[in-house]
PDB file of C-alpha atoms in Angstrom:
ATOM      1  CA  UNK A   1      57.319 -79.934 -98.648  1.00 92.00           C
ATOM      2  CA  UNK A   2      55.073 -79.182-101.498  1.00 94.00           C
ATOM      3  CA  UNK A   3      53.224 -82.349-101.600  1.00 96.00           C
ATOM      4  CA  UNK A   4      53.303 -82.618 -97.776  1.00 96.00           C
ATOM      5  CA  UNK A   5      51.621 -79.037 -98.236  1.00 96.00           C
ATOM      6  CA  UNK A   6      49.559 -80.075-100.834  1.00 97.00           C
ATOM      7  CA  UNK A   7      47.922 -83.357 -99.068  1.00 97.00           C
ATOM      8  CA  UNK A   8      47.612 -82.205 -95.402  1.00 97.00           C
ATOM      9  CA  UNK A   9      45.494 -79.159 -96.828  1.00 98.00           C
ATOM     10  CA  UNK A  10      43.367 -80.489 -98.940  1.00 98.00           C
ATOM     11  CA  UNK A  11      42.744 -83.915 -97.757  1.00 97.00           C
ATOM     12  CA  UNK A  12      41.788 -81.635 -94.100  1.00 98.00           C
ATOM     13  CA  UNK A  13      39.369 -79.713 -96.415  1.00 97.00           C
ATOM     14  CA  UNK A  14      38.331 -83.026 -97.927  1.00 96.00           C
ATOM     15  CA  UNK A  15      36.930 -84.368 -94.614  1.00 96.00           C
ATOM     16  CA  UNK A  16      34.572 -80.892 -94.040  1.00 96.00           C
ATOM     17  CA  UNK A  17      31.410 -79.681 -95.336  1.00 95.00           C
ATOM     18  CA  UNK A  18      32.527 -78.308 -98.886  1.00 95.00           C
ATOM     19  CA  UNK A  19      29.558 -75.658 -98.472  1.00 92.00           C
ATOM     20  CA  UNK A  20      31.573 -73.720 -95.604  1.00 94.00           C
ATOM     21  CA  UNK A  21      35.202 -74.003 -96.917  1.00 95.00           C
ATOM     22  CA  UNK A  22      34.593 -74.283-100.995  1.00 94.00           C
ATOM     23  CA  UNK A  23      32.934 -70.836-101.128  1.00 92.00           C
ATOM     24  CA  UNK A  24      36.103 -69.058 -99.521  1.00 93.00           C
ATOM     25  CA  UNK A  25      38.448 -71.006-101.446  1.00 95.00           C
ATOM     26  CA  UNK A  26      36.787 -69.701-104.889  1.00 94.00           C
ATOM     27  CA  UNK A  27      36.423 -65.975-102.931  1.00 93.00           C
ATOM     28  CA  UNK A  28      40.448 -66.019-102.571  1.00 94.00           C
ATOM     29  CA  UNK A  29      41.119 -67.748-106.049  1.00 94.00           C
ATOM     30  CA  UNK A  30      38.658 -65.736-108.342  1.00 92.00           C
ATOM     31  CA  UNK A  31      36.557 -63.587-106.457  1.00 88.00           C
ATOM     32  CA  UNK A  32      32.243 -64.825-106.140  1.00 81.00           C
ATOM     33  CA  UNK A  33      29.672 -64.480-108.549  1.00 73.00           C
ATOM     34  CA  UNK A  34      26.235 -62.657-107.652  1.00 57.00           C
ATOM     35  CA  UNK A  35      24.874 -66.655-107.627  1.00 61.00           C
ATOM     36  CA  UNK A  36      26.846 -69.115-106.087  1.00 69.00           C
ATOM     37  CA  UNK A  37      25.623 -72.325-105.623  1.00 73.00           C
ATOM     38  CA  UNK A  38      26.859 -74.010-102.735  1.00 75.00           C
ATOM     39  CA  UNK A  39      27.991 -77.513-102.967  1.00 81.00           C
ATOM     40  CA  UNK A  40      26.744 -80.112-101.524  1.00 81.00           C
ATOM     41  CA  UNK A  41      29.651 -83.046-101.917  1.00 88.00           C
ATOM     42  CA  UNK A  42      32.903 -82.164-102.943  1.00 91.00           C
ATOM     43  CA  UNK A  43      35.135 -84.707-103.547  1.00 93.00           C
ATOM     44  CA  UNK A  44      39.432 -84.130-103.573  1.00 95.00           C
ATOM     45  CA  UNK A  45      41.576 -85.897-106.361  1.00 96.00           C
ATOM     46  CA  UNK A  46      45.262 -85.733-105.714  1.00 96.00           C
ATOM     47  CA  UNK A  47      47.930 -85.527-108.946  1.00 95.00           C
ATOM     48  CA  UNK A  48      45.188 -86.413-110.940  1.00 90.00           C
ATOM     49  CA  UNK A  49      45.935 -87.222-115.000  1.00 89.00           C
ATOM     50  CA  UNK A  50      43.404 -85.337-116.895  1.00 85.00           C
ATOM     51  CA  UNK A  51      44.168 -87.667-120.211  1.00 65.00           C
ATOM     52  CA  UNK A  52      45.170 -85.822-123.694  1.00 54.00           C
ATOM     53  CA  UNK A  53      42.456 -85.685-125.849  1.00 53.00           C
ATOM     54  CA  UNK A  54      42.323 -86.550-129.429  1.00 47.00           C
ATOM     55  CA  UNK A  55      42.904 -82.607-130.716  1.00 43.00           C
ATOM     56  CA  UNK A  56      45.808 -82.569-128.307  1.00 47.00           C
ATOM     57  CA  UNK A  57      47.988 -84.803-130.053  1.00 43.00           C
ATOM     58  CA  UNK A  58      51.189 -84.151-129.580  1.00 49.00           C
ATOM     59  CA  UNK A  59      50.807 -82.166-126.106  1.00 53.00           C
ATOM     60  CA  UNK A  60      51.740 -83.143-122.508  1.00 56.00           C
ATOM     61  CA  UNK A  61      49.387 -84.735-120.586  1.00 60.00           C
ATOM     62  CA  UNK A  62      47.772 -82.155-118.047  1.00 80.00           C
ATOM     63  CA  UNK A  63      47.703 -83.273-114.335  1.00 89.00           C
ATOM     64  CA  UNK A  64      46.075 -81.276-111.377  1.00 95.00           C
ATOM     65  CA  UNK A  65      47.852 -81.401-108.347  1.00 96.00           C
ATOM     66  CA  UNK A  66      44.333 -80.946-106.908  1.00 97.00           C
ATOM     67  CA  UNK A  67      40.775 -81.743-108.924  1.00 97.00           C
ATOM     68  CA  UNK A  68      37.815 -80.764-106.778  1.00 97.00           C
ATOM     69  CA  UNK A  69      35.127 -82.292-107.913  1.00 95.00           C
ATOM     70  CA  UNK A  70      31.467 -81.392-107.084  1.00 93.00           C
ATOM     71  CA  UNK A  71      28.023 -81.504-108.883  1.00 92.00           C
ATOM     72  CA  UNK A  72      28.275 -77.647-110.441  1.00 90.00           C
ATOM     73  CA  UNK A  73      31.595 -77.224-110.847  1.00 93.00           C
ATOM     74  CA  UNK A  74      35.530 -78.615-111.325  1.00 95.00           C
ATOM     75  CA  UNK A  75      38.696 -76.814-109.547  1.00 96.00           C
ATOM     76  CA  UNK A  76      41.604 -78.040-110.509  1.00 97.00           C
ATOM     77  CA  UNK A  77      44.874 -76.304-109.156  1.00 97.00           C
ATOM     78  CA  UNK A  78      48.747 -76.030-109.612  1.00 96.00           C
ATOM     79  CA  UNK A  79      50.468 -75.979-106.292  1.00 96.00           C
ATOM     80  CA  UNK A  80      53.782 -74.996-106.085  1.00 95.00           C
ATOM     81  CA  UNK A  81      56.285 -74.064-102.238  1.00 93.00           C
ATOM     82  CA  UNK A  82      59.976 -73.070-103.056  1.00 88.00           C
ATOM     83  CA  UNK A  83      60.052 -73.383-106.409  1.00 89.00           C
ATOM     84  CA  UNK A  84      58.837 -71.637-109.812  1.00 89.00           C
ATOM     85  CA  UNK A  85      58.123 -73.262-113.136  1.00 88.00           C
ATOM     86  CA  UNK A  86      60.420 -73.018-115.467  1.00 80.00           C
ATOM     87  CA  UNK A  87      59.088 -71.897-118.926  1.00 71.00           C
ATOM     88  CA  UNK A  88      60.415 -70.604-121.947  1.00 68.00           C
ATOM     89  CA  UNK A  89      57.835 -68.265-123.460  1.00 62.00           C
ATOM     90  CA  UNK A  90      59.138 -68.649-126.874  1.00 59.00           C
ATOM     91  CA  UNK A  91      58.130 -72.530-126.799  1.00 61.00           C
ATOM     92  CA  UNK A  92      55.000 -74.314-127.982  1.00 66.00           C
ATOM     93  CA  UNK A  93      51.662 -74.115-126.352  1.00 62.00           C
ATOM     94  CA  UNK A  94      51.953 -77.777-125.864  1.00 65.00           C
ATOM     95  CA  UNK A  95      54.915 -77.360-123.718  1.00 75.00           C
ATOM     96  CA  UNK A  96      52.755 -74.802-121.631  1.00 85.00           C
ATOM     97  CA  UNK A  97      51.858 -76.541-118.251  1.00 90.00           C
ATOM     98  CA  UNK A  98      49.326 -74.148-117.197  1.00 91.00           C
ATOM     99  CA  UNK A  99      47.625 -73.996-120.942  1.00 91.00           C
ATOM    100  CA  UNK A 100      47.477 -77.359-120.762  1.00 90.00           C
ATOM    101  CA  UNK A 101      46.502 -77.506-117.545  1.00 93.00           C
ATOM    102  CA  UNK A 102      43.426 -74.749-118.081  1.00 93.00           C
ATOM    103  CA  UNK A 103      42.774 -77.554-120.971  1.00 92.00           C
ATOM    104  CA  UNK A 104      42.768 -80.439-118.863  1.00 92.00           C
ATOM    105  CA  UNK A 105      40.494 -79.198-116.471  1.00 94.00           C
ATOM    106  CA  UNK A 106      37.949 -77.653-118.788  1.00 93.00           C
ATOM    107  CA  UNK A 107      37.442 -81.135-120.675  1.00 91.00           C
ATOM    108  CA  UNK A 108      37.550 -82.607-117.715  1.00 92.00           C
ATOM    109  CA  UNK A 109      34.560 -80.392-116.569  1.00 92.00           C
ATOM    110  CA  UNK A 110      32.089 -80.909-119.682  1.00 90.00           C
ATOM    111  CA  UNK A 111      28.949 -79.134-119.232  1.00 92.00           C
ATOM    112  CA  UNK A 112      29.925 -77.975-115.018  1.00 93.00           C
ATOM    113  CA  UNK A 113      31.660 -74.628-114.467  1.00 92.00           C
ATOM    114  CA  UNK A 114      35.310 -74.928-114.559  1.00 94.00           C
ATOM    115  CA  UNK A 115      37.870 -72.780-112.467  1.00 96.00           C
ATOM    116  CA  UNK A 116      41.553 -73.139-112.637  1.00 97.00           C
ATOM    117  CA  UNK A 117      44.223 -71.691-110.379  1.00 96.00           C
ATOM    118  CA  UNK A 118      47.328 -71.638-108.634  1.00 97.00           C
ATOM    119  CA  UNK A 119      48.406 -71.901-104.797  1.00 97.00           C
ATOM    120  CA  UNK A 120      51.728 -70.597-103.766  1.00 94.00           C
ATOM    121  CA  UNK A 121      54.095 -68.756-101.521  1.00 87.00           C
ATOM    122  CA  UNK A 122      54.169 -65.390-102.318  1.00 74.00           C
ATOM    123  CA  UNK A 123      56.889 -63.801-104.546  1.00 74.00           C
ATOM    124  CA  UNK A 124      58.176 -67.823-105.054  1.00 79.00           C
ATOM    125  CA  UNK A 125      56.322 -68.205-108.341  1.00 89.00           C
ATOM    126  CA  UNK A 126      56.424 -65.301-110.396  1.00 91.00           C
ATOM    127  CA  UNK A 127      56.393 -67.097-113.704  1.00 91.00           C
ATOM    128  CA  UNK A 128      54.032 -68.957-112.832  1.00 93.00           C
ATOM    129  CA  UNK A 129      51.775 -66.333-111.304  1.00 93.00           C
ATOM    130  CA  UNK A 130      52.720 -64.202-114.493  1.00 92.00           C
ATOM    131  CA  UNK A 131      51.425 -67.124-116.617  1.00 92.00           C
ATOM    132  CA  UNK A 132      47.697 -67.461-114.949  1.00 94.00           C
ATOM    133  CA  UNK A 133      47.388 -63.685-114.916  1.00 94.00           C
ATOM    134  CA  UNK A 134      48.085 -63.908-118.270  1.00 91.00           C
ATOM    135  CA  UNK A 135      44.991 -65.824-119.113  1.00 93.00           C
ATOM    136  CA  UNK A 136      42.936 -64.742-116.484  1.00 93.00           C
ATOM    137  CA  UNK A 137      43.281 -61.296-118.364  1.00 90.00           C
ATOM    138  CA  UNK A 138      42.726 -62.385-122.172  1.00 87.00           C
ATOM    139  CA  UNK A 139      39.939 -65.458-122.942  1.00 83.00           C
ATOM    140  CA  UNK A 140      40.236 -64.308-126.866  1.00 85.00           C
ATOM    141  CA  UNK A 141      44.251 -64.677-125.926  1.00 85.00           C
ATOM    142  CA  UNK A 142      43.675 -68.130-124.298  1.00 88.00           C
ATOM    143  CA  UNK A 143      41.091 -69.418-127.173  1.00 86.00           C
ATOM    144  CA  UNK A 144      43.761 -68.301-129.848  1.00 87.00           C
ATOM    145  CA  UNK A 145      46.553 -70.624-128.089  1.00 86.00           C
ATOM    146  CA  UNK A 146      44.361 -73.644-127.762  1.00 86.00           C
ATOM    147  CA  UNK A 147      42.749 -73.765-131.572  1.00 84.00           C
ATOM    148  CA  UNK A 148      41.221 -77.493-131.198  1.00 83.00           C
ATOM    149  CA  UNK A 149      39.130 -76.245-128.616  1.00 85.00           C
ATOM    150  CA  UNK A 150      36.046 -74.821-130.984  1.00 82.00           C
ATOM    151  CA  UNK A 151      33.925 -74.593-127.787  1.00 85.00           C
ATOM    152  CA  UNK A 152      35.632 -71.428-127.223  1.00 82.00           C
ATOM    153  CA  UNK A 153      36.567 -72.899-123.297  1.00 87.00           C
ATOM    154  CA  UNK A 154      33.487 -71.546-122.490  1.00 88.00           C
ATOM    155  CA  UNK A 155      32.696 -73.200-119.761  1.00 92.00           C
ATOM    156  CA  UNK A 156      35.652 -71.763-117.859  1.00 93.00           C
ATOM    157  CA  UNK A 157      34.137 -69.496-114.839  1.00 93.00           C
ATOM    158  CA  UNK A 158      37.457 -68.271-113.563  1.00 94.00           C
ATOM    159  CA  UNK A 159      41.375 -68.697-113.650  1.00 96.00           C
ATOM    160  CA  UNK A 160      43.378 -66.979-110.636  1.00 96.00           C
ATOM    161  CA  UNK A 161      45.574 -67.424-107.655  1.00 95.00           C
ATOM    162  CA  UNK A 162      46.080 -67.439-104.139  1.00 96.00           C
ATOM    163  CA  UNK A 163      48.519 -68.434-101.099  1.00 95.00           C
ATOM    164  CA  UNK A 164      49.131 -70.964 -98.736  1.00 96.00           C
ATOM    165  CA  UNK A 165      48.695 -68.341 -96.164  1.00 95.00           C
ATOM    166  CA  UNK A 166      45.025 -67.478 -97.667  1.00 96.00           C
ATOM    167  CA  UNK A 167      44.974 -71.379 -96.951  1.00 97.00           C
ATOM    168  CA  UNK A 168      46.016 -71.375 -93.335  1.00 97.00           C
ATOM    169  CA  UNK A 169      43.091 -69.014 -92.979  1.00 96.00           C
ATOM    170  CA  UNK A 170      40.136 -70.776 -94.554  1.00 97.00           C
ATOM    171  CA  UNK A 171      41.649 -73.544 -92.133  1.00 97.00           C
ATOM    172  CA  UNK A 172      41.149 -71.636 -89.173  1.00 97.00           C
ATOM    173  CA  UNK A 173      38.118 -70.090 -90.099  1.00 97.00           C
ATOM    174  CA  UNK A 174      36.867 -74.091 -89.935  1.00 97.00           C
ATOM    175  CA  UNK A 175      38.458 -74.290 -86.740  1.00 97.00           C
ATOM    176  CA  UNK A 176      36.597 -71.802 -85.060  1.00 96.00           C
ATOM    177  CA  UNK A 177      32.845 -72.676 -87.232  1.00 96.00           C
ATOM    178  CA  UNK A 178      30.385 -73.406 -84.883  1.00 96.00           C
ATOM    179  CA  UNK A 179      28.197 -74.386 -87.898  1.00 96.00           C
ATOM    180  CA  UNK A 180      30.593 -77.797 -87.995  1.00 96.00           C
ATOM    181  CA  UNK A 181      30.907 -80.519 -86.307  1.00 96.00           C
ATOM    182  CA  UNK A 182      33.272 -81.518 -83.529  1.00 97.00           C
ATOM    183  CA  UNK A 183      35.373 -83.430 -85.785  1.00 97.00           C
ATOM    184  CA  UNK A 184      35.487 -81.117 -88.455  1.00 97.00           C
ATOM    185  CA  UNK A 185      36.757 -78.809 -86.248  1.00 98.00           C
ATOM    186  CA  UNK A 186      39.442 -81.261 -84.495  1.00 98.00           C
ATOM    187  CA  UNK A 187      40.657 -81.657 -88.556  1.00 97.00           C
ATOM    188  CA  UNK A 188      40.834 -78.526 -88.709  1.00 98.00           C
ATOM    189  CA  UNK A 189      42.585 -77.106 -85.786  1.00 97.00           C
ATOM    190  CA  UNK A 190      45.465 -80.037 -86.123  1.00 97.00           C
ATOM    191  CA  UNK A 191      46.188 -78.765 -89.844  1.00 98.00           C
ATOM    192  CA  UNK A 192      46.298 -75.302 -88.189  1.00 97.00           C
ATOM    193  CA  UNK A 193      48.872 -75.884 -85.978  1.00 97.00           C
ATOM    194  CA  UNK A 194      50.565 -78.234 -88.675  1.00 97.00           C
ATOM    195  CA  UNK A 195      50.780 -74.831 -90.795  1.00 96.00           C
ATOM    196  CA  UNK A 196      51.942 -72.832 -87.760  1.00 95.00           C
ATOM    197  CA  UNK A 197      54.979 -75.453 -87.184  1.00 95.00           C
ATOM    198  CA  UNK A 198      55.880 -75.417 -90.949  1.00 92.00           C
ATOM    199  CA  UNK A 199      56.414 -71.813 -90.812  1.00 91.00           C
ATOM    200  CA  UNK A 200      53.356 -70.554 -92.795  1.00 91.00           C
ATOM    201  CA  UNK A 201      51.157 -67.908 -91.046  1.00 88.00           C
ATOM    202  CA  UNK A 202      47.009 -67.368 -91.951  1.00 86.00           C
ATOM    203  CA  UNK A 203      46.406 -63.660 -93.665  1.00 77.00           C
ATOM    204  CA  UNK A 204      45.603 -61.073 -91.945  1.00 67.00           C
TER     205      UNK A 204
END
């Protein structure tokens, strides 16, 4: 269900005009910044390897569930339905997913704004949740756990979270967009109802 989740969303989302949906997706995930640059391709990478780099040695190789890719900036995101990760916090940071995932993506990024987050159900992931809080609240504590990185990950813009539910929304906010096109809307709509049959209701 997670993958089906996972692809039906995003590759919808894929197929619309990143400037409408990519700016509420980044509103629900970390909030907006006073300048947002809207987008004008975006394009949607599925379970993508983001490669170990040389300083990593001896880590996991990160993967994104989701990369986004577009000219300013890189999302990549952990998605997650029914399930929780399971972690011992006493273990290495190489054994961290979403460390090495925050990694991943920021290398991947280079000199482009990087943003890292998680999608799932509510109350379904609370390690994981408790995990990007926990690094969304402390860059010194996130620079001191990944040592190689003497840039300082300072190219990351945000790390957060949001639902499936926020997702249904941003969904049917494109379904009802007179600002897109026919199609865009059809794509739309038919992931809406998808959503609605599998259970998962937009925000209020």
């Amino acid at each position: 269900m997670c993958a089906a989740l996972t692809w039906n969303v995003f590759q919808t989302l894929a197929l619309i005009a990143p400037s409408f949906w990519l700016r509420r997706l980044k509103a629900r995930l970390v909030g907006l910044d006073a300048i947002d640059q809207a987008p004008l391709e975006a394009a949607a990478l599925f379970w993508e390897p983001l490669g170990t780099r040389p300083a990593a040695a001896g880590g996991h190789p990160s993967r994104a569930d989701v990369l986004i890719e577009t000219e300013h900036a890189v999302f990549g995101l952990m998605a997650l339905f029914g399930r929780d990760l399971s972690w011992d916090a006493s273990a290495e940071p190489a054994a961290d997913p979403v460390l090495q995932l925050i990694d991943g993506v920021s290398f991947r990024a280079g000199v482009r704004g990087c943003y890292v987050g998680l999608v799932a159900s509510d109350a379904q992931a609370p390690v994981a949740a408790s995990l990007f809080d926990r690094y969304a609240g402390s860059r010194d504590g996130l620079a001191r756990r990944l040592p190689a990185r003497r840039d300082g990950l300072a190219n990351i813009c945000g790390i957060g979270r949001t639902t499936w539910t926020n997702m249904h929304t941003i969904l049917r906010d494109c379904a009802g967009a007179d600002v897109l096109d026919d199609l865009e809307r059809y794509a739309a709509s038919r992931t809406v109802r998808w959503l609605a049959a599998a259970g998962i209701a937009p925000a209020e």
